[in-house]
Amino acid sequence: MSQPAYRESRTAHFERLFRTHYPAVAGYVRRRAEPGLVDDLVNEIFLVAWRRFDQIPQDPRLWLLGVARNVNGTHLRGARRVRALHERLASIDVQWTESDPPMAGVTVAAALGRLRPKDCEALMLVNWEGLTPSQAARALGERPASFRVRLHRARARFRTLVEQSTAEPDVQPGTRPRSQPVPVTKEAPDV
């Protein structure tokens, strides 16, 4: 069978599989997941089915429900880890030495929350997970040199965010800082 004909028959077969088993898979997920996540999880289940199309048995219903169970379990474990991490980060106050600027009320979680996700991930892999930059680069599928640049920039952005929050302690997130008065200097007399 030629490649286009095979692709066409595979696509048609998958569309029939989707139409036939979507109600059962969506119902399974709907009974186990938050309403806002149902569509995403069902899409992920059928994406697995598309990728593993050649492994689908003659009676795909049970296989699809097994995939649904695995996808839902993975989502739940990930959500639990994220919640635990956020709770852990929220409970950690930054400890500063005598030479550091005073950091009243600033937490690591607040500064990390304002970073871009990729910067936050770089810092957390190296500082929380204890990976070397080369190991963290491998975990993210990046080149070590590129990751080191990202890590350097992430540290600089994090430092800047911490410094900003100490300079403007009464500025609430989402608001603009008060403007500082401009110092008046005496002008030189015209000669």
PDB file of C-alpha atoms in Angstrom:
ATOM      1  CA  MET A   1       0.000   0.000   0.000  1.00  0.00           C
ATOM      2  CA  SER A   2       1.400   3.421  -0.891  1.00  0.00           C
ATOM      3  CA  GLN A   3       2.177   5.962   1.812  1.00  0.00           C
ATOM      4  CA  PRO A   4      -0.710   8.387   0.993  1.00  0.00           C
ATOM      5  CA  ALA A   5      -3.238   5.523   0.797  1.00  0.00           C
ATOM      6  CA  TYR A   6      -1.960   4.080   4.091  1.00  0.00           C
ATOM      7  CA  ARG A   7      -2.162   7.516   5.718  1.00  0.00           C
ATOM      8  CA  GLU A   8      -5.676   8.023   4.383  1.00  0.00           C
ATOM      9  CA  SER A   9      -6.887   4.649   5.637  1.00  0.00           C
ATOM     10  CA  ARG A  10      -5.170   5.214   8.990  1.00  0.00           C
ATOM     11  CA  THR A  11      -6.822   8.625   9.300  1.00  0.00           C
ATOM     12  CA  ALA A  12     -10.238   7.216   8.384  1.00  0.00           C
ATOM     13  CA  HIS A  13      -9.815   4.325  10.826  1.00  0.00           C
ATOM     14  CA  PHE A  14      -8.750   6.702  13.594  1.00  0.00           C
ATOM     15  CA  GLU A  15     -11.731   8.986  12.917  1.00  0.00           C
ATOM     16  CA  ARG A  16     -14.070   5.986  13.285  1.00  0.00           C
ATOM     17  CA  LEU A  17     -12.277   4.981  16.493  1.00  0.00           C
ATOM     18  CA  PHE A  18     -12.639   8.522  17.837  1.00  0.00           C
ATOM     19  CA  ARG A  19     -16.348   8.825  16.957  1.00  0.00           C
ATOM     20  CA  THR A  20     -17.149   5.400  18.358  1.00  0.00           C
ATOM     21  CA  HIS A  21     -15.239   5.604  21.635  1.00  0.00           C
ATOM     22  CA  TYR A  22     -15.225   9.324  22.439  1.00  0.00           C
ATOM     23  CA  PRO A  23     -18.396   9.146  24.609  1.00  0.00           C
ATOM     24  CA  ALA A  24     -16.996   6.330  26.773  1.00  0.00           C
ATOM     25  CA  VAL A  25     -13.574   7.955  27.173  1.00  0.00           C
ATOM     26  CA  ALA A  26     -15.028  11.422  27.867  1.00  0.00           C
ATOM     27  CA  GLY A  27     -17.473   9.944  30.400  1.00  0.00           C
ATOM     28  CA  TYR A  28     -14.650   8.113  32.166  1.00  0.00           C
ATOM     29  CA  VAL A  29     -12.585  11.301  32.406  1.00  0.00           C
ATOM     30  CA  ARG A  30     -15.588  13.483  33.326  1.00  0.00           C
ATOM     31  CA  ARG A  31     -16.266  11.291  36.376  1.00  0.00           C
ATOM     32  CA  ARG A  32     -12.660  11.588  37.572  1.00  0.00           C
ATOM     33  CA  ALA A  33     -11.355  15.046  36.639  1.00  0.00           C
ATOM     34  CA  GLU A  34     -12.232  18.675  37.163  1.00  0.00           C
ATOM     35  CA  PRO A  35     -14.684  19.955  34.541  1.00  0.00           C
ATOM     36  CA  GLY A  36     -12.211  22.435  33.081  1.00  0.00           C
ATOM     37  CA  LEU A  37      -9.682  19.688  32.375  1.00  0.00           C
ATOM     38  CA  VAL A  38     -11.900  17.099  30.691  1.00  0.00           C
ATOM     39  CA  ASP A  39     -11.324  18.263  27.102  1.00  0.00           C
ATOM     40  CA  ASP A  40      -7.558  18.539  27.570  1.00  0.00           C
ATOM     41  CA  LEU A  41      -7.282  15.086  29.110  1.00  0.00           C
ATOM     42  CA  VAL A  42      -9.493  13.475  26.448  1.00  0.00           C
ATOM     43  CA  ASN A  43      -7.404  15.135  23.743  1.00  0.00           C
ATOM     44  CA  GLU A  44      -4.258  13.769  25.365  1.00  0.00           C
ATOM     45  CA  ILE A  45      -5.749  10.266  25.483  1.00  0.00           C
ATOM     46  CA  PHE A  46      -6.571  10.294  21.785  1.00  0.00           C
ATOM     47  CA  LEU A  47      -3.151  11.762  21.026  1.00  0.00           C
ATOM     48  CA  VAL A  48      -1.621   8.704  22.716  1.00  0.00           C
ATOM     49  CA  ALA A  49      -3.946   6.530  20.627  1.00  0.00           C
ATOM     50  CA  TRP A  50      -2.791   8.273  17.440  1.00  0.00           C
ATOM     51  CA  ARG A  51       0.874   7.885  18.351  1.00  0.00           C
ATOM     52  CA  ARG A  52       0.465   4.229  19.322  1.00  0.00           C
ATOM     53  CA  PHE A  53      -2.024   3.480  16.574  1.00  0.00           C
ATOM     54  CA  ASP A  54      -0.309   0.215  15.596  1.00  0.00           C
ATOM     55  CA  GLN A  55      -0.616  -1.082  19.183  1.00  0.00           C
ATOM     56  CA  ILE A  56      -4.377  -0.632  19.477  1.00  0.00           C
ATOM     57  CA  PRO A  57      -6.072  -4.052  19.821  1.00  0.00           C
ATOM     58  CA  GLN A  58      -9.133  -5.213  17.887  1.00  0.00           C
ATOM     59  CA  ASP A  59     -11.412  -4.170  20.775  1.00  0.00           C
ATOM     60  CA  PRO A  60      -9.981  -0.723  21.579  1.00  0.00           C
ATOM     61  CA  ARG A  61     -12.467   0.313  24.301  1.00  0.00           C
ATOM     62  CA  LEU A  62     -10.605  -1.315  27.204  1.00  0.00           C
ATOM     63  CA  TRP A  63      -7.251  -0.184  25.854  1.00  0.00           C
ATOM     64  CA  LEU A  64      -8.481   3.426  25.581  1.00  0.00           C
ATOM     65  CA  LEU A  65      -9.860   3.301  29.141  1.00  0.00           C
ATOM     66  CA  GLY A  66      -6.473   2.023  30.329  1.00  0.00           C
ATOM     67  CA  VAL A  67      -4.786   4.942  28.579  1.00  0.00           C
ATOM     68  CA  ALA A  68      -7.374   7.272  30.154  1.00  0.00           C
ATOM     69  CA  ARG A  69      -6.562   5.858  33.596  1.00  0.00           C
ATOM     70  CA  ASN A  70      -2.828   6.434  33.038  1.00  0.00           C
ATOM     71  CA  VAL A  71      -3.273   9.959  31.670  1.00  0.00           C
ATOM     72  CA  ASN A  72      -5.581  10.913  34.542  1.00  0.00           C
ATOM     73  CA  GLY A  73      -3.194   9.408  37.098  1.00  0.00           C
ATOM     74  CA  THR A  74      -0.258  11.286  35.623  1.00  0.00           C
ATOM     75  CA  HIS A  75      -2.235  14.514  35.740  1.00  0.00           C
ATOM     76  CA  LEU A  76      -3.250  13.963  39.377  1.00  0.00           C
ATOM     77  CA  ARG A  77       0.298  13.162  40.479  1.00  0.00           C
ATOM     78  CA  GLY A  78       1.614  16.232  38.683  1.00  0.00           C
ATOM     79  CA  ALA A  79      -1.038  18.470  40.217  1.00  0.00           C
ATOM     80  CA  ARG A  80      -0.231  17.092  43.685  1.00  0.00           C
ATOM     81  CA  ARG A  81       3.487  17.773  43.173  1.00  0.00           C
ATOM     82  CA  VAL A  82       2.792  21.319  41.985  1.00  0.00           C
ATOM     83  CA  ARG A  83       0.556  22.013  45.019  1.00  0.00           C
ATOM     84  CA  ALA A  84       3.141  20.581  47.414  1.00  0.00           C
ATOM     85  CA  LEU A  85       5.897  22.617  45.804  1.00  0.00           C
ATOM     86  CA  HIS A  86       3.868  25.823  45.987  1.00  0.00           C
ATOM     87  CA  GLU A  87       3.087  25.166  49.653  1.00  0.00           C
ATOM     88  CA  ARG A  88       6.732  24.465  50.354  1.00  0.00           C
ATOM     89  CA  LEU A  89       7.892  27.574  48.523  1.00  0.00           C
ATOM     90  CA  ALA A  90       5.277  29.746  50.212  1.00  0.00           C
ATOM     91  CA  SER A  91       6.502  28.644  53.626  1.00  0.00           C
ATOM     92  CA  ILE A  92      10.162  29.445  52.928  1.00  0.00           C
ATOM     93  CA  ASP A  93      11.198  32.966  53.831  1.00  0.00           C
ATOM     94  CA  VAL A  94      14.420  34.260  52.393  1.00  0.00           C
ATOM     95  CA  GLN A  95      17.177  34.265  54.994  1.00  0.00           C
ATOM     96  CA  TRP A  96      19.637  37.095  54.497  1.00  0.00           C
ATOM     97  CA  THR A  97      23.039  37.737  55.980  1.00  0.00           C
ATOM     98  CA  GLU A  98      24.062  40.999  57.631  1.00  0.00           C
ATOM     99  CA  SER A  99      25.521  42.334  54.370  1.00  0.00           C
ATOM    100  CA  ASP A 100      22.328  41.712  52.384  1.00  0.00           C
ATOM    101  CA  PRO A 101      19.619  44.370  52.160  1.00  0.00           C
ATOM    102  CA  PRO A 102      16.672  43.947  54.547  1.00  0.00           C
ATOM    103  CA  MET A 103      13.956  41.742  53.032  1.00  0.00           C
ATOM    104  CA  ALA A 104      10.904  42.258  55.249  1.00  0.00           C
ATOM    105  CA  GLY A 105       8.123  39.954  54.042  1.00  0.00           C
ATOM    106  CA  VAL A 106       9.712  38.938  50.743  1.00  0.00           C
ATOM    107  CA  THR A 107       9.517  35.230  50.027  1.00  0.00           C
ATOM    108  CA  VAL A 108      11.250  33.096  47.493  1.00  0.00           C
ATOM    109  CA  ALA A 109       7.878  31.959  46.171  1.00  0.00           C
ATOM    110  CA  ALA A 110       6.852  35.539  45.349  1.00  0.00           C
ATOM    111  CA  ALA A 111      10.037  36.201  43.391  1.00  0.00           C
ATOM    112  CA  LEU A 112       9.869  32.847  41.601  1.00  0.00           C
ATOM    113  CA  GLY A 113       6.225  33.441  40.757  1.00  0.00           C
ATOM    114  CA  ARG A 114       7.144  36.585  38.860  1.00  0.00           C
ATOM    115  CA  LEU A 115       9.777  34.854  36.727  1.00  0.00           C
ATOM    116  CA  ARG A 116       9.072  33.413  33.297  1.00  0.00           C
ATOM    117  CA  PRO A 117       8.326  29.672  33.543  1.00  0.00           C
ATOM    118  CA  LYS A 118      11.553  28.649  31.765  1.00  0.00           C
ATOM    119  CA  ASP A 119      13.650  30.815  34.095  1.00  0.00           C
ATOM    120  CA  CYS A 120      11.872  29.437  37.136  1.00  0.00           C
ATOM    121  CA  GLU A 121      12.405  25.862  35.932  1.00  0.00           C
ATOM    122  CA  ALA A 122      16.123  26.489  35.355  1.00  0.00           C
ATOM    123  CA  LEU A 123      16.601  27.865  38.876  1.00  0.00           C
ATOM    124  CA  MET A 124      14.564  25.115  40.489  1.00  0.00           C
ATOM    125  CA  LEU A 125      16.333  22.264  38.696  1.00  0.00           C
ATOM    126  CA  VAL A 126      19.728  23.521  39.793  1.00  0.00           C
ATOM    127  CA  ASN A 127      18.896  24.903  43.249  1.00  0.00           C
ATOM    128  CA  TRP A 128      16.056  22.672  44.465  1.00  0.00           C
ATOM    129  CA  GLU A 129      16.680  19.438  42.622  1.00  0.00           C
ATOM    130  CA  GLY A 130      20.464  19.684  43.004  1.00  0.00           C
ATOM    131  CA  LEU A 131      21.234  19.037  39.333  1.00  0.00           C
ATOM    132  CA  THR A 132      24.362  20.353  37.710  1.00  0.00           C
ATOM    133  CA  PRO A 133      23.737  22.732  34.810  1.00  0.00           C
ATOM    134  CA  SER A 134      24.724  19.938  32.378  1.00  0.00           C
ATOM    135  CA  GLN A 135      22.266  17.507  33.985  1.00  0.00           C
ATOM    136  CA  ALA A 136      19.496  20.123  34.002  1.00  0.00           C
ATOM    137  CA  ALA A 137      20.171  20.862  30.326  1.00  0.00           C
ATOM    138  CA  ARG A 138      19.815  17.146  29.522  1.00  0.00           C
ATOM    139  CA  ALA A 139      16.581  16.953  31.532  1.00  0.00           C
ATOM    140  CA  LEU A 140      15.141  19.824  29.487  1.00  0.00           C
ATOM    141  CA  GLY A 141      16.536  18.576  26.175  1.00  0.00           C
ATOM    142  CA  GLU A 142      18.725  21.635  25.697  1.00  0.00           C
ATOM    143  CA  ARG A 143      22.364  22.136  24.878  1.00  0.00           C
ATOM    144  CA  PRO A 144      24.443  22.691  28.035  1.00  0.00           C
ATOM    145  CA  ALA A 145      25.840  25.989  26.749  1.00  0.00           C
ATOM    146  CA  SER A 146      22.342  27.343  26.041  1.00  0.00           C
ATOM    147  CA  PHE A 147      21.130  26.226  29.451  1.00  0.00           C
ATOM    148  CA  ARG A 148      24.046  27.912  31.228  1.00  0.00           C
ATOM    149  CA  VAL A 149      23.142  31.187  29.514  1.00  0.00           C
ATOM    150  CA  ARG A 150      19.496  30.743  30.552  1.00  0.00           C
ATOM    151  CA  LEU A 151      20.550  29.957  34.141  1.00  0.00           C
ATOM    152  CA  HIS A 152      22.796  33.011  34.304  1.00  0.00           C
ATOM    153  CA  ARG A 153      20.002  35.253  33.027  1.00  0.00           C
ATOM    154  CA  ALA A 154      17.437  33.615  35.328  1.00  0.00           C
ATOM    155  CA  ARG A 155      19.652  34.305  38.340  1.00  0.00           C
ATOM    156  CA  ALA A 156      20.048  37.928  37.272  1.00  0.00           C
ATOM    157  CA  ARG A 157      16.276  38.359  36.782  1.00  0.00           C
ATOM    158  CA  PHE A 158      15.589  36.707  40.140  1.00  0.00           C
ATOM    159  CA  ARG A 159      18.095  39.012  41.852  1.00  0.00           C
ATOM    160  CA  THR A 160      16.470  42.029  40.171  1.00  0.00           C
ATOM    161  CA  LEU A 161      12.996  40.960  41.316  1.00  0.00           C
ATOM    162  CA  VAL A 162      14.211  40.535  44.881  1.00  0.00           C
ATOM    163  CA  GLU A 163      15.910  43.941  44.797  1.00  0.00           C
ATOM    164  CA  GLN A 164      12.768  45.574  43.366  1.00  0.00           C
ATOM    165  CA  SER A 165      10.606  44.118  46.088  1.00  0.00           C
ATOM    166  CA  THR A 166      12.942  45.471  48.777  1.00  0.00           C
ATOM    167  CA  ALA A 167      13.077  48.901  47.149  1.00  0.00           C
ATOM    168  CA  GLU A 168       9.267  49.074  46.875  1.00  0.00           C
ATOM    169  CA  PRO A 169       7.902  47.099  49.835  1.00  0.00           C
ATOM    170  CA  ASP A 170       4.470  48.711  49.802  1.00  0.00           C
ATOM    171  CA  VAL A 171       3.802  48.192  46.080  1.00  0.00           C
ATOM    172  CA  GLN A 172       1.132  45.556  45.534  1.00  0.00           C
ATOM    173  CA  PRO A 173       1.411  43.136  42.593  1.00  0.00           C
ATOM    174  CA  GLY A 174      -0.408  44.476  39.562  1.00  0.00           C
ATOM    175  CA  THR A 175      -0.113  48.122  40.633  1.00  0.00           C
ATOM    176  CA  ARG A 176       2.303  50.777  39.531  1.00  0.00           C
ATOM    177  CA  PRO A 177       4.932  52.013  41.969  1.00  0.00           C
ATOM    178  CA  ARG A 178       4.615  55.540  43.281  1.00  0.00           C
ATOM    179  CA  SER A 179       6.795  57.962  41.420  1.00  0.00           C
ATOM    180  CA  GLN A 180       9.778  59.225  43.360  1.00  0.00           C
ATOM    181  CA  PRO A 181      10.370  62.959  43.592  1.00  0.00           C
ATOM    182  CA  VAL A 182      13.004  64.214  41.221  1.00  0.00           C
ATOM    183  CA  PRO A 183      15.888  65.830  43.108  1.00  0.00           C
ATOM    184  CA  VAL A 184      16.260  69.520  42.358  1.00  0.00           C
ATOM    185  CA  THR A 185      19.752  70.678  41.571  1.00  0.00           C
ATOM    186  CA  LYS A 186      20.926  74.236  41.299  1.00  0.00           C
ATOM    187  CA  GLU A 187      21.692  75.249  37.799  1.00  0.00           C
ATOM    188  CA  ALA A 188      24.986  76.882  37.003  1.00  0.00           C
ATOM    189  CA  PRO A 189      24.591  80.607  36.475  1.00  0.00           C
ATOM    190  CA  ASP A 190      24.703  81.834  32.890  1.00  0.00           C
ATOM    191  CA  VAL A 191      28.031  83.397  32.126  1.00  0.00           C
TER     192      VAL A 191
END
